[in-house]
Amino acid sequence: MALPAAAWRERVEFERRLVHASGTLYPVPYLLGWLSWAETAALLVASVVLVGTLEFLRLVVGLDHAVYRTLTREYESDSIGGYALYQVSMAGVALLASTSIASPTLAIPAMWMLSVGDPVSGALGSNGPREPKRRLVWVVMFVVCVAVAVPFLVPAFGMSAGVAVAVAGAAAATIADGAPTIVRGIAVDDNLTIPPAALAGMVAAVAVVG
């Protein structure tokens, strides 16, 4: 039996948040010493190929596959789904951390600011793709992002510098999450913007205090 529209939407949003949270596991094999960071980045690039294929089948071929029905919202029906942009941003940050630009110490918090912070922020209230989030959501998002970053950055840079770097990354992630990014009249999904914004904030802070 089909679910009423409101119940269906609530289920989809819950499943989207579960998928968001599951991305927290991406760097875990690296943290446990099971994979190198290069292997971690390669797996994430492979995931981009997979979701790219799914989006091609949906948008070009017209295949209404199960991933689309489960993970996309109405406004994504004719554009790339947020789940695909999520994979792109995660892989992009992982690749940058394989170069001299950044490091896994910075990349993992940036990734977790999306996988942990964004679902928490989304659970506190809904908003349209062009609408800023409420002030409370900004505060909670910022606190969560600082909390996921400090355990990595304080050991790496010391208390004062580590907290400063965490705050810089959290502030950038919070802005990317709370303020809609509009490019040529098109709202850019925060799944794409949160990790690179957070990483850029932390890289800039390291250049100043690290």
mmCIF file of C-alpha atoms in Angstrom:
data_model
loop_
_atom_site.group_PDB
_atom_site.id
_atom_site.type_symbol
_atom_site.label_atom_id
_atom_site.label_comp_id
_atom_site.label_asym_id
_atom_site.label_seq_id
_atom_site.Cartn_x
_atom_site.Cartn_y
_atom_site.Cartn_z
ATOM 1 C CA MET A 1 0.000 0.000 0.000
ATOM 2 C CA ALA A 2 1.349 3.423 -0.945
ATOM 3 C CA LEU A 3 2.250 5.764 1.870
ATOM 4 C CA PRO A 4 0.498 9.144 2.165
ATOM 5 C CA ALA A 5 2.595 11.955 0.704
ATOM 6 C CA ALA A 6 3.624 13.395 4.081
ATOM 7 C CA ALA A 7 4.619 9.994 5.453
ATOM 8 C CA TRP A 8 6.535 9.161 2.273
ATOM 9 C CA ARG A 9 8.446 12.428 2.449
ATOM 10 C CA GLU A 10 9.272 11.869 6.130
ATOM 11 C CA ARG A 11 10.603 8.402 5.313
ATOM 12 C CA VAL A 12 12.715 9.738 2.438
ATOM 13 C CA GLU A 13 14.221 12.466 4.637
ATOM 14 C CA PHE A 14 15.043 9.892 7.326
ATOM 15 C CA GLU A 15 16.704 7.616 4.772
ATOM 16 C CA ARG A 16 18.667 10.530 3.322
ATOM 17 C CA ARG A 17 20.017 11.342 6.787
ATOM 18 C CA LEU A 18 21.013 7.716 7.313
ATOM 19 C CA VAL A 19 22.947 7.803 4.047
ATOM 20 C CA HIS A 20 24.572 11.076 5.109
ATOM 21 C CA ALA A 21 25.632 9.566 8.405
ATOM 22 C CA SER A 22 26.960 6.426 6.741
ATOM 23 C CA GLY A 23 29.591 8.561 5.016
ATOM 24 C CA THR A 24 31.243 8.892 8.415
ATOM 25 C CA LEU A 25 32.562 5.393 7.812
ATOM 26 C CA TYR A 26 34.551 6.337 4.702
ATOM 27 C CA PRO A 27 37.815 7.210 6.510
ATOM 28 C CA VAL A 28 37.423 4.575 9.235
ATOM 29 C CA PRO A 29 39.513 1.886 7.447
ATOM 30 C CA TYR A 30 42.288 4.457 7.117
ATOM 31 C CA LEU A 31 42.053 5.356 10.801
ATOM 32 C CA LEU A 32 42.228 1.670 11.713
ATOM 33 C CA GLY A 33 45.301 1.166 9.526
ATOM 34 C CA TRP A 34 43.510 -1.132 7.076
ATOM 35 C CA LEU A 35 43.876 1.154 4.048
ATOM 36 C CA SER A 36 46.266 3.897 3.015
ATOM 37 C CA TRP A 37 44.849 7.337 2.320
ATOM 38 C CA ALA A 38 45.561 6.863 -1.395
ATOM 39 C CA GLU A 39 43.437 3.706 -1.343
ATOM 40 C CA THR A 40 40.706 5.553 0.545
ATOM 41 C CA ALA A 41 40.684 8.299 -2.073
ATOM 42 C CA ALA A 42 40.615 5.712 -4.879
ATOM 43 C CA LEU A 43 37.551 4.024 -3.372
ATOM 44 C CA LEU A 44 35.797 7.368 -3.140
ATOM 45 C CA VAL A 45 36.616 8.129 -6.762
ATOM 46 C CA ALA A 46 35.134 4.734 -7.660
ATOM 47 C CA SER A 47 31.968 5.724 -5.782
ATOM 48 C CA VAL A 48 31.744 8.859 -7.940
ATOM 49 C CA VAL A 49 31.889 6.681 -11.041
ATOM 50 C CA LEU A 50 29.067 4.558 -9.629
ATOM 51 C CA VAL A 51 26.765 7.451 -8.768
ATOM 52 C CA GLY A 52 27.637 9.139 -12.055
ATOM 53 C CA THR A 53 26.407 6.025 -13.851
ATOM 54 C CA LEU A 54 23.208 5.993 -11.790
ATOM 55 C CA GLU A 55 22.558 9.661 -12.561
ATOM 56 C CA PHE A 56 23.238 9.107 -16.270
ATOM 57 C CA LEU A 57 20.708 6.278 -16.278
ATOM 58 C CA ARG A 58 18.173 8.490 -14.503
ATOM 59 C CA LEU A 59 18.633 11.813 -16.301
ATOM 60 C CA VAL A 60 19.611 10.671 -19.809
ATOM 61 C CA VAL A 61 18.231 7.156 -20.226
ATOM 62 C CA GLY A 62 15.151 7.755 -18.075
ATOM 63 C CA LEU A 63 15.562 4.786 -15.761
ATOM 64 C CA ASP A 64 13.676 5.415 -12.502
ATOM 65 C CA HIS A 65 15.990 3.330 -10.345
ATOM 66 C CA ALA A 66 15.521 2.576 -6.647
ATOM 67 C CA VAL A 67 18.369 4.830 -5.488
ATOM 68 C CA TYR A 68 16.638 7.800 -7.108
ATOM 69 C CA ARG A 69 13.261 7.029 -5.561
ATOM 70 C CA THR A 70 14.832 6.657 -2.115
ATOM 71 C CA LEU A 71 17.343 9.479 -1.988
ATOM 72 C CA THR A 72 16.163 12.407 -4.094
ATOM 73 C CA ARG A 73 13.779 15.266 -3.445
ATOM 74 C CA GLU A 74 11.219 16.760 -5.842
ATOM 75 C CA TYR A 75 13.405 19.690 -6.872
ATOM 76 C CA GLU A 76 16.179 17.243 -7.876
ATOM 77 C CA SER A 77 13.973 15.461 -10.442
ATOM 78 C CA ASP A 78 15.636 17.203 -13.404
ATOM 79 C CA SER A 79 19.078 17.846 -11.928
ATOM 80 C CA ILE A 80 21.922 15.887 -10.354
ATOM 81 C CA GLY A 81 20.791 14.340 -7.074
ATOM 82 C CA GLY A 82 22.223 15.454 -3.759
ATOM 83 C CA TYR A 83 23.468 11.929 -3.031
ATOM 84 C CA ALA A 84 25.712 12.144 -6.112
ATOM 85 C CA LEU A 85 27.027 15.594 -5.174
ATOM 86 C CA TYR A 86 27.774 14.188 -1.712
ATOM 87 C CA GLN A 87 30.063 11.570 -3.245
ATOM 88 C CA VAL A 88 31.752 14.148 -5.469
ATOM 89 C CA SER A 89 32.585 16.466 -2.561
ATOM 90 C CA MET A 90 33.829 13.618 -0.379
ATOM 91 C CA ALA A 91 36.069 12.306 -3.164
ATOM 92 C CA GLY A 92 37.325 15.797 -4.010
ATOM 93 C CA VAL A 93 38.398 16.471 -0.435
ATOM 94 C CA ALA A 94 40.030 13.042 -0.203
ATOM 95 C CA LEU A 95 41.998 13.712 -3.394
ATOM 96 C CA LEU A 96 43.137 17.131 -2.155
ATOM 97 C CA ALA A 97 44.361 15.454 1.021
ATOM 98 C CA SER A 98 46.548 13.227 -1.163
ATOM 99 C CA THR A 99 48.493 16.313 -2.297
ATOM 100 C CA SER A 100 50.583 18.957 -0.575
ATOM 101 C CA ILE A 101 47.518 21.207 -0.350
ATOM 102 C CA ALA A 102 45.985 19.372 2.608
ATOM 103 C CA SER A 103 46.263 16.207 4.681
ATOM 104 C CA PRO A 104 43.972 13.474 6.020
ATOM 105 C CA THR A 105 44.099 15.232 9.399
ATOM 106 C CA LEU A 106 42.190 18.110 7.798
ATOM 107 C CA ALA A 107 40.175 16.099 5.283
ATOM 108 C CA ILE A 108 38.520 13.741 7.762
ATOM 109 C CA PRO A 109 36.952 16.523 9.859
ATOM 110 C CA ALA A 110 35.829 18.238 6.642
ATOM 111 C CA MET A 111 34.129 15.033 5.530
ATOM 112 C CA TRP A 112 32.528 14.486 8.933
ATOM 113 C CA MET A 113 31.200 18.040 8.995
ATOM 114 C CA LEU A 114 29.006 16.910 6.112
ATOM 115 C CA SER A 115 28.263 13.359 7.228
ATOM 116 C CA VAL A 116 27.529 14.284 10.870
ATOM 117 C CA GLY A 117 26.785 17.998 10.920
ATOM 118 C CA ASP A 118 24.433 18.211 7.951
ATOM 119 C CA PRO A 119 21.999 15.480 9.138
ATOM 120 C CA VAL A 120 21.839 17.108 12.577
ATOM 121 C CA SER A 121 21.185 20.478 10.979
ATOM 122 C CA GLY A 122 18.534 18.990 8.689
ATOM 123 C CA ALA A 123 16.767 17.292 11.579
ATOM 124 C CA LEU A 124 16.252 20.655 13.295
ATOM 125 C CA GLY A 125 14.057 22.034 10.535
ATOM 126 C CA SER A 126 13.416 22.062 6.823
ATOM 127 C CA ASN A 127 14.085 24.892 4.407
ATOM 128 C CA GLY A 128 13.911 25.362 0.673
ATOM 129 C CA PRO A 129 17.028 25.215 -1.501
ATOM 130 C CA ARG A 130 17.037 29.029 -1.720
ATOM 131 C CA GLU A 131 16.157 29.730 1.919
ATOM 132 C CA PRO A 132 18.685 30.326 4.729
ATOM 133 C CA LYS A 133 18.398 28.132 7.801
ATOM 134 C CA ARG A 134 17.233 29.380 11.182
ATOM 135 C CA ARG A 135 19.712 30.911 13.635
ATOM 136 C CA LEU A 136 19.476 27.945 16.015
ATOM 137 C CA VAL A 137 20.453 25.586 13.201
ATOM 138 C CA TRP A 138 23.545 27.682 12.481
ATOM 139 C CA VAL A 139 24.592 27.492 16.130
ATOM 140 C CA VAL A 140 24.060 23.728 16.401
ATOM 141 C CA MET A 141 25.825 23.061 13.097
ATOM 142 C CA PHE A 142 28.818 25.114 14.233
ATOM 143 C CA VAL A 143 29.057 23.317 17.596
ATOM 144 C CA VAL A 144 28.816 19.877 15.974
ATOM 145 C CA CYS A 145 31.475 20.743 13.398
ATOM 146 C CA VAL A 146 33.881 22.011 16.060
ATOM 147 C CA ALA A 147 33.240 18.845 18.074
ATOM 148 C CA VAL A 148 34.131 16.504 15.210
ATOM 149 C CA ALA A 149 37.254 18.502 14.303
ATOM 150 C CA VAL A 150 38.900 19.112 17.674
ATOM 151 C CA PRO A 151 39.877 15.451 18.345
ATOM 152 C CA PHE A 152 41.948 15.484 15.137
ATOM 153 C CA LEU A 153 43.319 19.007 15.162
ATOM 154 C CA VAL A 154 44.341 19.546 18.782
ATOM 155 C CA PRO A 155 46.719 16.520 18.796
ATOM 156 C CA ALA A 156 48.121 17.645 15.449
ATOM 157 C CA PHE A 157 48.570 21.376 16.117
ATOM 158 C CA GLY A 158 48.306 21.869 19.873
ATOM 159 C CA MET A 159 45.444 23.245 21.930
ATOM 160 C CA SER A 160 45.296 26.894 20.812
ATOM 161 C CA ALA A 161 46.169 26.371 17.158
ATOM 162 C CA GLY A 162 44.075 23.211 16.910
ATOM 163 C CA VAL A 163 40.961 24.913 18.277
ATOM 164 C CA ALA A 164 41.536 27.893 15.964
ATOM 165 C CA VAL A 165 41.773 25.617 12.940
ATOM 166 C CA ALA A 166 38.659 23.707 14.039
ATOM 167 C CA VAL A 167 36.723 26.954 14.471
ATOM 168 C CA ALA A 168 37.787 28.159 11.016
ATOM 169 C CA GLY A 169 36.653 24.939 9.372
ATOM 170 C CA ALA A 170 33.428 24.829 11.362
ATOM 171 C CA ALA A 171 32.601 28.436 10.499
ATOM 172 C CA ALA A 172 33.086 27.778 6.783
ATOM 173 C CA ALA A 173 31.010 24.579 6.945
ATOM 174 C CA THR A 174 28.250 26.378 8.851
ATOM 175 C CA ILE A 175 28.047 29.131 6.254
ATOM 176 C CA ALA A 176 27.955 26.574 3.436
ATOM 177 C CA ASP A 177 25.173 24.718 5.235
ATOM 178 C CA GLY A 178 23.116 27.683 6.412
ATOM 179 C CA ALA A 179 23.345 30.193 3.572
ATOM 180 C CA PRO A 180 22.211 29.000 0.122
ATOM 181 C CA THR A 181 24.849 29.250 -2.593
ATOM 182 C CA ILE A 182 23.324 30.588 -5.821
ATOM 183 C CA VAL A 183 25.323 30.335 -9.069
ATOM 184 C CA ARG A 184 23.701 31.871 -12.166
ATOM 185 C CA GLY A 185 20.309 31.565 -10.564
ATOM 186 C CA ILE A 186 20.795 27.921 -9.590
ATOM 187 C CA ALA A 187 20.950 26.814 -5.947
ATOM 188 C CA VAL A 188 24.033 24.671 -5.306
ATOM 189 C CA ASP A 189 23.390 21.745 -2.953
ATOM 190 C CA ASP A 190 25.284 21.990 0.341
ATOM 191 C CA ASN A 191 26.301 18.352 -0.097
ATOM 192 C CA LEU A 192 28.717 19.720 -2.676
ATOM 193 C CA THR A 193 29.886 22.796 -0.775
ATOM 194 C CA ILE A 194 30.306 21.830 2.898
ATOM 195 C CA PRO A 195 33.451 19.626 2.740
ATOM 196 C CA PRO A 196 35.483 21.841 0.378
ATOM 197 C CA ALA A 197 34.456 24.975 2.288
ATOM 198 C CA ALA A 198 35.458 23.375 5.587
ATOM 199 C CA LEU A 199 38.762 22.159 4.152
ATOM 200 C CA ALA A 200 39.535 25.584 2.685
ATOM 201 C CA GLY A 201 38.827 27.220 6.037
ATOM 202 C CA MET A 202 41.134 24.844 7.853
ATOM 203 C CA VAL A 203 43.924 25.098 5.261
ATOM 204 C CA ALA A 204 43.796 28.889 5.506
ATOM 205 C CA ALA A 205 43.862 28.737 9.308
ATOM 206 C CA VAL A 206 46.837 26.365 9.308
ATOM 207 C CA ALA A 207 48.704 28.819 7.072
ATOM 208 C CA VAL A 208 48.135 31.513 9.688
ATOM 209 C CA VAL A 209 48.493 29.690 13.018
ATOM 210 C CA GLY A 210 49.988 26.314 12.171
#
